[in-house]
mmCIF file of C-alpha atoms and ligand atoms in Angstrom:
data_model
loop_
_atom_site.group_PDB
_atom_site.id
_atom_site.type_symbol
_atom_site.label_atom_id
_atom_site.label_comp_id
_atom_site.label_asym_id
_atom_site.label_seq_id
_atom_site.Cartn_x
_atom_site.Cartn_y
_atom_site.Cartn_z
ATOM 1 C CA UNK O 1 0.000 0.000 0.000
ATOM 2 C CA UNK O 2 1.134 3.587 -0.450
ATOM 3 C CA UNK O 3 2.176 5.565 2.336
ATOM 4 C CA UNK O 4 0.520 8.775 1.984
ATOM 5 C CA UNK O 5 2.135 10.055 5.375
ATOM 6 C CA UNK O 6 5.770 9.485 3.277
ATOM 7 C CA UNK O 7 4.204 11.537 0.554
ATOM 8 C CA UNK O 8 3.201 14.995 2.708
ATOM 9 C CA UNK O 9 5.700 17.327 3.911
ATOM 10 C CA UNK O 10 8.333 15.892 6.163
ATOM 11 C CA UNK O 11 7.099 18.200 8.855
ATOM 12 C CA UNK O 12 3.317 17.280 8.386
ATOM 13 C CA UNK O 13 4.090 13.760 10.431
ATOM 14 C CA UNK O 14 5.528 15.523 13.149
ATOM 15 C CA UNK O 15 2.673 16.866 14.343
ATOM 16 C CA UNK O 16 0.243 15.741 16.928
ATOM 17 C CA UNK O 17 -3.443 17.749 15.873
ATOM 18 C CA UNK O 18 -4.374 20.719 17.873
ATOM 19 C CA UNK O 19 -6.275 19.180 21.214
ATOM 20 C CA UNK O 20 -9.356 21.972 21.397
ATOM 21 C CA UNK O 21 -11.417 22.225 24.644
ATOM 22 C CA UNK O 22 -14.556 19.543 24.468
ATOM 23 C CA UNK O 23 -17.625 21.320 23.295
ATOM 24 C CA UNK O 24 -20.437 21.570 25.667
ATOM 25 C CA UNK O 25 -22.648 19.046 22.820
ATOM 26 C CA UNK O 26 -19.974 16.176 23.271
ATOM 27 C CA UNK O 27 -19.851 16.149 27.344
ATOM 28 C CA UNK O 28 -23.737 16.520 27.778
ATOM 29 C CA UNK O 29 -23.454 13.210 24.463
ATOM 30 C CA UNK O 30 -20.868 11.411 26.171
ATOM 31 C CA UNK O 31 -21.738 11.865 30.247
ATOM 32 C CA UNK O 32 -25.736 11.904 29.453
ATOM 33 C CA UNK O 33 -25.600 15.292 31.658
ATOM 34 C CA UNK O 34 -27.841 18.410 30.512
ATOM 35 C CA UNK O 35 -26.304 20.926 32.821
ATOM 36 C CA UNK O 36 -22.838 21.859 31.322
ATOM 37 C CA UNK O 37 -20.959 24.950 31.504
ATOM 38 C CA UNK O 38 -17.213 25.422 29.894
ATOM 39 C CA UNK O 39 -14.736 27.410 31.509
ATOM 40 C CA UNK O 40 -12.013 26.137 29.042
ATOM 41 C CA UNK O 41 -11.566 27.688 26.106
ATOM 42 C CA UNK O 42 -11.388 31.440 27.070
ATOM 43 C CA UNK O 43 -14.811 32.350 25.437
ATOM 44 C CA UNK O 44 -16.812 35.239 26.735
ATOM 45 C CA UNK O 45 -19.107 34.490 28.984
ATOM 46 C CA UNK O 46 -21.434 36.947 27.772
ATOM 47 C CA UNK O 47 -22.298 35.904 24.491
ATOM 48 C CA UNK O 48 -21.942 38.270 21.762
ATOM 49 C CA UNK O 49 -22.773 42.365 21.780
ATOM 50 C CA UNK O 50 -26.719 42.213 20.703
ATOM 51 C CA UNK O 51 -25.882 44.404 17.944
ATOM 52 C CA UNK O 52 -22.668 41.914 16.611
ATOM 53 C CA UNK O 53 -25.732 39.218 17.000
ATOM 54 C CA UNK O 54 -28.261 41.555 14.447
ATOM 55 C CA UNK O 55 -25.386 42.129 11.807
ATOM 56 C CA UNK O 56 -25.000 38.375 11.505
ATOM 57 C CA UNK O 57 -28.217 37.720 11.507
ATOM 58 C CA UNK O 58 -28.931 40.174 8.412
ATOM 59 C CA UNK O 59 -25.561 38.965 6.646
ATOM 60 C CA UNK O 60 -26.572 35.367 6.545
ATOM 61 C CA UNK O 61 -29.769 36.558 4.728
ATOM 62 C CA UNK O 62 -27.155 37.356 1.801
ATOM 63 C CA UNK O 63 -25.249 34.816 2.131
ATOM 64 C CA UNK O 64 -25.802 33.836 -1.416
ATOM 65 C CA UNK O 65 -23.419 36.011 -2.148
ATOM 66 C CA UNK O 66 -19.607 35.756 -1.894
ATOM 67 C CA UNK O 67 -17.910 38.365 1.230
ATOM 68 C CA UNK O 68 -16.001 41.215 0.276
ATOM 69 C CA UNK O 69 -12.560 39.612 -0.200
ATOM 70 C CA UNK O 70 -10.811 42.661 0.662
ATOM 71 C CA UNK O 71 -12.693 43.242 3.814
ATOM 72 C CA UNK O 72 -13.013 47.143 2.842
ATOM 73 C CA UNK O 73 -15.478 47.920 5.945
ATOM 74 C CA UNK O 74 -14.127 45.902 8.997
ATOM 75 C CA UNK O 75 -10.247 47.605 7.551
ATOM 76 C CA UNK O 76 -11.848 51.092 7.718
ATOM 77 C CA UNK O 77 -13.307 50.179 11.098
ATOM 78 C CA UNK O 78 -10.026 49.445 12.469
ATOM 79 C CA UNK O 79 -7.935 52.323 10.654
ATOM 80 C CA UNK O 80 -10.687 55.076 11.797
ATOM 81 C CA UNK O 81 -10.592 53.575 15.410
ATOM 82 C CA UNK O 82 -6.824 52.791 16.024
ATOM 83 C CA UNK O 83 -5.176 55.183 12.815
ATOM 84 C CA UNK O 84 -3.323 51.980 11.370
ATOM 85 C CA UNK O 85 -3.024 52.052 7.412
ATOM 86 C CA UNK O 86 -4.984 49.570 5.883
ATOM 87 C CA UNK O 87 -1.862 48.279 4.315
ATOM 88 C CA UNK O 88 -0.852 47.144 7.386
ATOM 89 C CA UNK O 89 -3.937 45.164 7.737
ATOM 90 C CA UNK O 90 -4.666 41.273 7.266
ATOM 91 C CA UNK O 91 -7.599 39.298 7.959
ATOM 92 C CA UNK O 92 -8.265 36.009 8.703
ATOM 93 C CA UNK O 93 -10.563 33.625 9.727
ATOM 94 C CA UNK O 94 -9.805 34.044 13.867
ATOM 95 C CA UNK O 95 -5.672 35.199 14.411
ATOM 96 C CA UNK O 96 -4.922 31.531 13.955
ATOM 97 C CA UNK O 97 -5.024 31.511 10.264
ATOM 98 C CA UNK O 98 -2.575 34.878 10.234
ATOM 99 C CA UNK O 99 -0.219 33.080 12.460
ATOM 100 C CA UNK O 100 -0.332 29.745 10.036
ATOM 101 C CA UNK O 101 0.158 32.135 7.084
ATOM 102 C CA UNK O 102 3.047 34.264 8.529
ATOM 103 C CA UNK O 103 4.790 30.756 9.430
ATOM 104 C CA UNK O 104 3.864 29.661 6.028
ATOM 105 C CA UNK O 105 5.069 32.323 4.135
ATOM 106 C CA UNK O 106 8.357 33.375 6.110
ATOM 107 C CA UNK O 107 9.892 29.438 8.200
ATOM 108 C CA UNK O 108 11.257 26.883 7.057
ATOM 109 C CA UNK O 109 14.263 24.191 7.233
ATOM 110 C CA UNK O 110 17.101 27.046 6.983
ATOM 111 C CA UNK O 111 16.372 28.903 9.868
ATOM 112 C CA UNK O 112 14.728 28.533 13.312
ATOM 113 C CA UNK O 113 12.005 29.844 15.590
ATOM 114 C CA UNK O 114 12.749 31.335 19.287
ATOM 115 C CA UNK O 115 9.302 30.608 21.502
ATOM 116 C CA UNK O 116 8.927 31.027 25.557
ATOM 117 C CA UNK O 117 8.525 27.641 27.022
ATOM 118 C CA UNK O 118 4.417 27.294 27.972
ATOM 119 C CA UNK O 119 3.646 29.079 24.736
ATOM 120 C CA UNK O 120 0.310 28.744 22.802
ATOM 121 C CA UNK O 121 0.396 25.503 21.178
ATOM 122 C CA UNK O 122 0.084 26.527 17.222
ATOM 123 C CA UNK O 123 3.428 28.031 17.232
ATOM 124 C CA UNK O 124 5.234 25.293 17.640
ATOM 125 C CA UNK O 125 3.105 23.050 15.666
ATOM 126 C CA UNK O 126 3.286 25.704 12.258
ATOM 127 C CA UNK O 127 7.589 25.703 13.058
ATOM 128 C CA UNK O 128 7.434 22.103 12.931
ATOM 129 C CA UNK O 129 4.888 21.673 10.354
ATOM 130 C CA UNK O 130 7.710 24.486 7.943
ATOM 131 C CA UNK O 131 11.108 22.465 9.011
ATOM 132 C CA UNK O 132 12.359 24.723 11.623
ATOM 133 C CA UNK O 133 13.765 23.675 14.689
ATOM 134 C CA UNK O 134 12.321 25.376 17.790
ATOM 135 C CA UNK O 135 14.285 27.347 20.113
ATOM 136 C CA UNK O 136 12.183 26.724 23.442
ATOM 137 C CA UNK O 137 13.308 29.903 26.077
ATOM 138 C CA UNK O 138 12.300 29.393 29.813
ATOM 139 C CA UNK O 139 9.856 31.924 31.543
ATOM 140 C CA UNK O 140 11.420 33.495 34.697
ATOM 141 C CA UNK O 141 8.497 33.732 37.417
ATOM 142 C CA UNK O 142 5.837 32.477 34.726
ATOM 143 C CA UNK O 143 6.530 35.749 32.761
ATOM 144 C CA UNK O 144 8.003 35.735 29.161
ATOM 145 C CA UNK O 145 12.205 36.460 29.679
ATOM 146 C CA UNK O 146 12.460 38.593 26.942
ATOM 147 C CA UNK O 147 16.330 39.015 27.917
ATOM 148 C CA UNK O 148 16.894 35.490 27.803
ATOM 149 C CA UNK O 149 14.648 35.513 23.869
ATOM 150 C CA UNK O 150 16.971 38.128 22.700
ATOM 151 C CA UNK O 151 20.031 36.271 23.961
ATOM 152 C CA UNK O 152 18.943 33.170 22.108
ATOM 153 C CA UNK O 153 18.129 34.786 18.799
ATOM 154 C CA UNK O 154 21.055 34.083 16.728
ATOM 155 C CA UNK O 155 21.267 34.974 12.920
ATOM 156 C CA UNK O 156 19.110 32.272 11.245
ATOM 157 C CA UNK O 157 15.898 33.274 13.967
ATOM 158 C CA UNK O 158 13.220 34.108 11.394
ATOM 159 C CA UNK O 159 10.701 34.461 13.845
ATOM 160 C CA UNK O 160 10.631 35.104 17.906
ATOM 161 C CA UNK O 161 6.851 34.948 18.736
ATOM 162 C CA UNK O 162 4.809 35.086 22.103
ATOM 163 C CA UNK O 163 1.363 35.979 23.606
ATOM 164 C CA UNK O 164 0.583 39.340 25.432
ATOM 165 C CA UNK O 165 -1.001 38.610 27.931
ATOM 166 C CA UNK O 166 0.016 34.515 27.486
ATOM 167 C CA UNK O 167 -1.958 31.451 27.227
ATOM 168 C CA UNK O 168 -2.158 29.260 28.751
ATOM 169 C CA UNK O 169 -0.176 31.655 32.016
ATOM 170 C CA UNK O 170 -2.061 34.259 31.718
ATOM 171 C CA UNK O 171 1.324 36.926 32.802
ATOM 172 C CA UNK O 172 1.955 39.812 31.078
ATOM 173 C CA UNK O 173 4.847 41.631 30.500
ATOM 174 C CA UNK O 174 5.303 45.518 30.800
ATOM 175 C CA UNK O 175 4.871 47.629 27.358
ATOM 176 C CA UNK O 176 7.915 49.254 28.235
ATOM 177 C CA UNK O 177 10.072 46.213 28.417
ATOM 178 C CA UNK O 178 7.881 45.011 25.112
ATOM 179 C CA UNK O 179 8.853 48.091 23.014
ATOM 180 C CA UNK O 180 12.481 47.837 23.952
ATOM 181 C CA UNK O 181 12.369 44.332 22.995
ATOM 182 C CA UNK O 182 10.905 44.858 19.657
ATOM 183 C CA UNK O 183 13.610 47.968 19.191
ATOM 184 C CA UNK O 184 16.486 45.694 19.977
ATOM 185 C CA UNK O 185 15.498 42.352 17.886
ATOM 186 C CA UNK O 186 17.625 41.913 14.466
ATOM 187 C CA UNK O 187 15.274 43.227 11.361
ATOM 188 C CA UNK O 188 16.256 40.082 10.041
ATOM 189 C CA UNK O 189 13.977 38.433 12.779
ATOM 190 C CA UNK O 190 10.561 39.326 12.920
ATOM 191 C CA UNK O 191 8.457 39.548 16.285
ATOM 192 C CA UNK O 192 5.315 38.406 16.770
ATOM 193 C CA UNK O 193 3.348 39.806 19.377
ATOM 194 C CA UNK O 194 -0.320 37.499 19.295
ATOM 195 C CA UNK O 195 -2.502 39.982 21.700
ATOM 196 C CA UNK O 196 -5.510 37.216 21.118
ATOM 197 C CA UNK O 197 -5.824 38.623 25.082
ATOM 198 C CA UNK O 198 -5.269 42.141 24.734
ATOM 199 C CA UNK O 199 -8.919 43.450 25.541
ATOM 200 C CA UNK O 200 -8.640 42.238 29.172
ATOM 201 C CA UNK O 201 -4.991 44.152 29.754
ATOM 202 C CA UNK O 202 -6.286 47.171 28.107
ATOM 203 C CA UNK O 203 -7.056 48.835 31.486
ATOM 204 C CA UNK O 204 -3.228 48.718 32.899
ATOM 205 C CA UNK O 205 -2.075 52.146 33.165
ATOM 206 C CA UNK O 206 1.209 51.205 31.436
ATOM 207 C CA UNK O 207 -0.994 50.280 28.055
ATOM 208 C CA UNK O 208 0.017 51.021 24.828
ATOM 209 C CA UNK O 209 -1.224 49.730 21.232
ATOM 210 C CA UNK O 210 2.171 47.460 20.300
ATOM 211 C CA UNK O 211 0.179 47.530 16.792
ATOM 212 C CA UNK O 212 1.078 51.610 16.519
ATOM 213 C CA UNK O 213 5.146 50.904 16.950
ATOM 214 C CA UNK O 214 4.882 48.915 13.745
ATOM 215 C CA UNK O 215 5.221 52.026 11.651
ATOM 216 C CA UNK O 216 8.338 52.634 13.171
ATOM 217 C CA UNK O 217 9.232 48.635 13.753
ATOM 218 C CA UNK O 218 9.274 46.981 10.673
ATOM 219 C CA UNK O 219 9.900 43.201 11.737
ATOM 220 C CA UNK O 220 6.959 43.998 14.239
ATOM 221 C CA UNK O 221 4.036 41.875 13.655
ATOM 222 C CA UNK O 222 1.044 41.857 15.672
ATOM 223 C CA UNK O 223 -2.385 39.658 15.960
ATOM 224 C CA UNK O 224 -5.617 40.452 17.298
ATOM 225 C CA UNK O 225 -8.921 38.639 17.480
ATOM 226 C CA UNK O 226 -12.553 38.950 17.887
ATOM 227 C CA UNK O 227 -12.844 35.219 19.619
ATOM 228 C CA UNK O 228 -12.326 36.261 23.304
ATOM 229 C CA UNK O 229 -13.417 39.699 24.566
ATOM 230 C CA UNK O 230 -15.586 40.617 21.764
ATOM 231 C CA UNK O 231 -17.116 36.973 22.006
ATOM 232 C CA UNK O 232 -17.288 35.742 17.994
ATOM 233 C CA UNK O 233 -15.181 32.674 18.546
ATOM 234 C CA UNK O 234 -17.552 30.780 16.108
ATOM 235 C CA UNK O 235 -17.814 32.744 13.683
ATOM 236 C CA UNK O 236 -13.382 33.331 13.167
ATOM 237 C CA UNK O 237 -12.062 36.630 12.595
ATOM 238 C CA UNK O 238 -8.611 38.286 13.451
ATOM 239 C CA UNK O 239 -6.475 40.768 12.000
ATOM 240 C CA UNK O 240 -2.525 41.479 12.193
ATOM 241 C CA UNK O 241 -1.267 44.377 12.020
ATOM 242 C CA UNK O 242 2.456 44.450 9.933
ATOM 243 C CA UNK O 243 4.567 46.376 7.696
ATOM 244 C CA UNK O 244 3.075 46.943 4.075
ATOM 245 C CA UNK O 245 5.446 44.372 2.225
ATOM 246 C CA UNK O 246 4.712 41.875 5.229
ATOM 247 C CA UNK O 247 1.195 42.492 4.265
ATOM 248 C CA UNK O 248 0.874 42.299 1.085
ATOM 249 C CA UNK O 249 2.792 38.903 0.976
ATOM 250 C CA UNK O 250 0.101 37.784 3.599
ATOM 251 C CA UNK O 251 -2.967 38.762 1.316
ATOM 252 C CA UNK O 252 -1.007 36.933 -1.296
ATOM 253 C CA UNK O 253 -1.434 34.111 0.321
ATOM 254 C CA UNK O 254 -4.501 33.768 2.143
ATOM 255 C CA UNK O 255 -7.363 31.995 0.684
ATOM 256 C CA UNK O 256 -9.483 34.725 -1.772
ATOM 257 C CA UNK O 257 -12.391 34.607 0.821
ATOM 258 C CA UNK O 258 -10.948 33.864 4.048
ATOM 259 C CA UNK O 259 -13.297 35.662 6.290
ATOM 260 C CA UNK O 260 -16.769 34.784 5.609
ATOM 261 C CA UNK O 261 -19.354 37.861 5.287
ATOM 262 C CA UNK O 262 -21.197 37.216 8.988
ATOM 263 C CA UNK O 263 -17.820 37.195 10.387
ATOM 264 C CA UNK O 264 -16.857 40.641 8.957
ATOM 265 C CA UNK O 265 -20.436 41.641 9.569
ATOM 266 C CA UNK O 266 -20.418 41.167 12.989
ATOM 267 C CA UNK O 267 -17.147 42.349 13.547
ATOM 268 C CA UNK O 268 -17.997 45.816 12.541
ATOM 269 C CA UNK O 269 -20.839 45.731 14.508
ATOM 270 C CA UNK O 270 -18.860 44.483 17.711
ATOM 271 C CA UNK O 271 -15.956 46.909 17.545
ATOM 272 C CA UNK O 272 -18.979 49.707 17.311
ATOM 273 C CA UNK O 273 -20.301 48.422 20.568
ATOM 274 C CA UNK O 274 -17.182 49.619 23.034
ATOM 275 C CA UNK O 275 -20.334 49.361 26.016
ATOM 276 C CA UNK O 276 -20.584 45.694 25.804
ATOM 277 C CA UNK O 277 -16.589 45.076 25.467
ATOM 278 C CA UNK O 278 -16.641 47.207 28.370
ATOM 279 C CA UNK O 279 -19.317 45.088 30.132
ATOM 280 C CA UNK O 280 -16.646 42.071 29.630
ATOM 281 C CA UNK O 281 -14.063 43.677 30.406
ATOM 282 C CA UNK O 282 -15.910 44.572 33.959
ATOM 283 C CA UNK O 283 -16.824 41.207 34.431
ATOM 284 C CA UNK O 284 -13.505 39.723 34.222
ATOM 285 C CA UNK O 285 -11.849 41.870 36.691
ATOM 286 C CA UNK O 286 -14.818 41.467 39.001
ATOM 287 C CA UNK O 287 -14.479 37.539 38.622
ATOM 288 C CA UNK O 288 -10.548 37.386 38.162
ATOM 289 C CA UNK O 289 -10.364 38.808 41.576
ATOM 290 C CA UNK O 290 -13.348 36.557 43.171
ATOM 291 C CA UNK O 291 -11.538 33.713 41.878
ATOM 292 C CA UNK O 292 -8.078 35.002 43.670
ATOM 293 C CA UNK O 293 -9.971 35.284 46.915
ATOM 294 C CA UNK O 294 -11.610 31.541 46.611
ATOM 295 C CA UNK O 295 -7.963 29.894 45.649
ATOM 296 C CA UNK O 296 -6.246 32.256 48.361
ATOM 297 C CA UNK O 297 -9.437 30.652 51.109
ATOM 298 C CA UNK O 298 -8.496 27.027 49.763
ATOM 299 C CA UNK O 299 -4.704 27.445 50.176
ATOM 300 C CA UNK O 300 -4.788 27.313 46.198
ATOM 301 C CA UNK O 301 -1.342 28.790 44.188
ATOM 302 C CA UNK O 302 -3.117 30.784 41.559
ATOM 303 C CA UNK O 303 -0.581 32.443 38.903
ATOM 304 C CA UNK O 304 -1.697 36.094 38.816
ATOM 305 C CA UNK O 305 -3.641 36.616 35.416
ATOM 306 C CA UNK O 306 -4.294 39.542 33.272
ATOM 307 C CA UNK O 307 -6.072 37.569 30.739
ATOM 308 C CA UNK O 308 -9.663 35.904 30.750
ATOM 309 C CA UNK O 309 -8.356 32.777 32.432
ATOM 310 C CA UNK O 310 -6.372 31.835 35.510
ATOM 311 C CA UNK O 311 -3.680 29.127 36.084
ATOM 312 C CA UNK O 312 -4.249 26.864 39.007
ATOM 313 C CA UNK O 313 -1.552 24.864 40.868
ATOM 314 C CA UNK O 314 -3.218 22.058 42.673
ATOM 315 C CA UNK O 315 0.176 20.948 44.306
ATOM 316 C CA UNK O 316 0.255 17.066 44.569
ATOM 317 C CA UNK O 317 -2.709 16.705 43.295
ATOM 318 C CA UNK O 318 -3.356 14.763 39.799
ATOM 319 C CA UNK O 319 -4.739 17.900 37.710
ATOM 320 C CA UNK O 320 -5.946 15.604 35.087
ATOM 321 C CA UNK O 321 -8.178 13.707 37.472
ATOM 322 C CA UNK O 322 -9.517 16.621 39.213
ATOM 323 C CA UNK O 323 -10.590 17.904 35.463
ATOM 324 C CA UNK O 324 -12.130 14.626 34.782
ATOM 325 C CA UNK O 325 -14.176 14.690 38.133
ATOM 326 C CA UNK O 326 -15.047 18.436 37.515
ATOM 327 C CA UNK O 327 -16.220 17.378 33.681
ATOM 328 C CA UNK O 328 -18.910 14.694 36.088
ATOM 329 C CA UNK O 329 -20.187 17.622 37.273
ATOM 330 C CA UNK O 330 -20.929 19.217 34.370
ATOM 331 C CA UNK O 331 -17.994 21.588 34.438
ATOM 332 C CA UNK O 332 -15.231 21.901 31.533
ATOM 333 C CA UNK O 333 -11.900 22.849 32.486
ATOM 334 C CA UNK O 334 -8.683 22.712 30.849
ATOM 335 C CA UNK O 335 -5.834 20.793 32.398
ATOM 336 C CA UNK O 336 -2.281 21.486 30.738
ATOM 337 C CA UNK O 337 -1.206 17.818 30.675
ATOM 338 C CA UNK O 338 0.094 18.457 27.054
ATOM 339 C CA UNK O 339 2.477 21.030 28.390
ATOM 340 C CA UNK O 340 3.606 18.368 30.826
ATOM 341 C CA UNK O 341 2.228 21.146 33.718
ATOM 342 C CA UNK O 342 0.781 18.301 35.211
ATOM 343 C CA UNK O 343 -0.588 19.796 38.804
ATOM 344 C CA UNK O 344 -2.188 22.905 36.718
ATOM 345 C CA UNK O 345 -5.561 23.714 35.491
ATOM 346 C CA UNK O 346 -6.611 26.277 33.195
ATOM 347 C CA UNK O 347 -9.733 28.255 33.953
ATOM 348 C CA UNK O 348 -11.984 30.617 31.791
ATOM 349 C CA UNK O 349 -13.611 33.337 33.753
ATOM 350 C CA UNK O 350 -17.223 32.871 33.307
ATOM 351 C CA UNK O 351 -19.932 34.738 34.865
ATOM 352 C CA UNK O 352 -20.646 35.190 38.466
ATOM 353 C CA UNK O 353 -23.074 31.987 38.076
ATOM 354 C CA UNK O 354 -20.475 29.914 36.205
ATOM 355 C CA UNK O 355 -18.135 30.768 38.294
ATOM 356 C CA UNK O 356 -19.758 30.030 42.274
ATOM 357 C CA UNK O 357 -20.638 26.518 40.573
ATOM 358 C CA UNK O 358 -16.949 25.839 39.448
ATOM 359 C CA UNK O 359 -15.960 27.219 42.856
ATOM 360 C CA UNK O 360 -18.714 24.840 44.744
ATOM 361 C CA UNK O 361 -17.791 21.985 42.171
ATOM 362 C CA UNK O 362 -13.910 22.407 43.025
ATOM 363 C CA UNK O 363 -14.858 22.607 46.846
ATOM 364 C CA UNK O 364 -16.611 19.718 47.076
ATOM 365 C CA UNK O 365 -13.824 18.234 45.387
ATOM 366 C CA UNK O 366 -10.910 18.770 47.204
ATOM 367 C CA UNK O 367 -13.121 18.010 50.663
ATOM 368 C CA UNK O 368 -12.796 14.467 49.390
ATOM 369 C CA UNK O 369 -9.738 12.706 50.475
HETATM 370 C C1 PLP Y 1 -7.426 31.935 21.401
HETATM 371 C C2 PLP Y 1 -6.054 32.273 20.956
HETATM 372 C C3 PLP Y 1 -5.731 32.506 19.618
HETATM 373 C C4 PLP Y 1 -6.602 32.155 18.467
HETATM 374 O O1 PLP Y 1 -7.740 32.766 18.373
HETATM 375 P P1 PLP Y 1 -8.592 32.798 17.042
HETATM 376 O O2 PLP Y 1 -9.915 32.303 17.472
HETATM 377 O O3 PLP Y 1 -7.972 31.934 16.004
HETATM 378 O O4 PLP Y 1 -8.549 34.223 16.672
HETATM 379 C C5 PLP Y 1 -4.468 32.920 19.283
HETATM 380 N N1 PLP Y 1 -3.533 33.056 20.219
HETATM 381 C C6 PLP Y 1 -3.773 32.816 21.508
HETATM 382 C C7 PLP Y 1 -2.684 32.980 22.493
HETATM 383 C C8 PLP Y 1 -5.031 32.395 21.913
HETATM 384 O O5 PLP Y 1 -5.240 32.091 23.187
#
């Protein structure tokens, strides 16, 4: 028989596929349960702003026809809002297709990839998947140690890429520090700042929009998405923000319609609504800080988060088995097995509801022996 595996791309057999949180349909299938919630793949809690829900709604009614390729409306939202040039713009079907392409169209075997240990998954996967070695650097204190990723660029890095806040951490690292970073990486090298998370840190006083540096930072590459704070997760749409040659080799790329026409719809419509993102945005730092208090009662090591999630240390605990009793009770959590952080669980914020029956769940729990 043929082997088809020999066939694909030498990298494609390296890769395990991406392990996404279990959707709600597939517990309440598998552990006949009605009553599921799922704290585990950093969705909002919220839904989607009302308005973001009407756009949709009167897109699909045209959906006959093909989206505009270009995305003319969404880019104008974003250059009125933020002043970026919409040459610096790219869209894709959530910031995980922009990451894919930028791997795509920039790694491969004669060069490498610097990446902070406990990095989203996908980067990794897309170095492997395009032949280049990975150059894992380890966090100091949970944070990125963007010292220690400058010290181990050398001159065949094509890319040095990490999360702002991270996932699945949940640190963040200064803007200052950031900037100086992205001032003192080779142009040869470009940096790739994925702010999937960027919503929830937007209320540090320190803040600043990495994506306006990139006129003045030309390796400087930056992702954004409307899956977590502006809560479209299923309906995949991102942007990244780069230079105008980076850019433009991107839109070569990418598939003609990439971003389907409810997706742009209700983009526009979501990044008009600034009151709901707010309402998240409340929300989360309400709940981020009821969580610190429950895991601070239960003698619980809790990384501190500036993202829509929290890292849990559970100490001697199996993780994995405390997930698996928590998924009996109808609650979905994430445990980080698969970055061998095997006492840790990863937590989305939900809503004040969600969130006292995770606590009571957890309690319950760890009363057991
Ligand atoms: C969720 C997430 C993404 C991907 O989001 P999309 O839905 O593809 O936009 C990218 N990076 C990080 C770090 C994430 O957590």
């Amino acid at each position: 028989m043929t082997s088809y595996a020999e066939l694909a791309n030498g990298g494609l057999t390296r890769i395990k596929p991406y392990q996404a949180g279990k959707p709600i349909e597939e517990v309440k299938r598998e552990l006949g349960i009605d009553d599921v919630i799922k704290l585990a793949s950093n969705e909002c809690p919220l839904g989607m702003s009302p308005k973001a829900r009407e756009a949709a709604i009167r897109a699909v009614e045209e959906g006959n026809f093909y989206p505009d390729s270009n995305g003319f409306y969404l880019k104008e939202k974003l250059c009125r809002r933020y002043g970026y040039d919409r040459e610096m713009l790219t869209l894709g079907a959530g910031s995980n297709e922009l990451i894919n392409l930028l791997f795509e169209a920039f790694v491969n075997d004669r060069c490498n990839v610097v990446l902070p240990a406990y990095s989203f998954v996908v980067y990794a996967m897309e170095a492997t998947v395009n032949a280049a070695p990975v150059k894992s650097v380890p966090l100091k204190n949970w944070q990125v140690d963007l010292d220690a990723c400058l010290a181990a660029i050398d001159e065949n890095t094509r890319v040095v890429a990490f999360a702002n806040p991270s996932n699945p951490i949940g640190t963040a690292v200064s803007y200052a520090r950031i900037h100086e970073f992205v001032r003192q990486v080779p142009k040869r090298t470009l940096v790739v700042i994925d702010e999937a998370y960027n919503e929830f840190n937007s209320g540090d006083p320190t803040y600043e929009d990495t994506a306006k540096w990139v006129a003045d930072c030309e390796n400087l590459v930056v992702s954004r998405t409307f899956s977590k704070a502006y809560g479209l997760a299923g309906l995949r749409v991102g942007y990244m923000v780069a230079n105008p040659e980076i850019s433009s080799l991107l839109n070569r790329l990418r598939a003609p319609f990439n971003v389907n026409s409810v997706a742009l719809s209700a983009a526009c419509a979501a990044l008009d609504d600034q009151d709901f993102l707010q309402q998240v945005v409340n929300n989360n730092n309400t709940e981020r800080e009821r969580f610190g208090s429950f895991c601070r009662e239960q003698g619980l090591e809790m990384i501190p988060s500036l993202a829509n999630f929290v890292t849990i240390d559970f100490g001697q605990r199996d993780a994995q088995k405390l997930a698996a009793d928590l998924l009996k009770r109808g609650v979905i959590v994430r445990p980080l097995v698969g970055y061998q952080l095997l006492s840790k669980l990863r937590v989305s914020i939900g809503t004040p509801e969600q969130n006292d029956r995770f606590f009571k769940a957890l309690t319950e729990l760890l009363g057991q022996a």
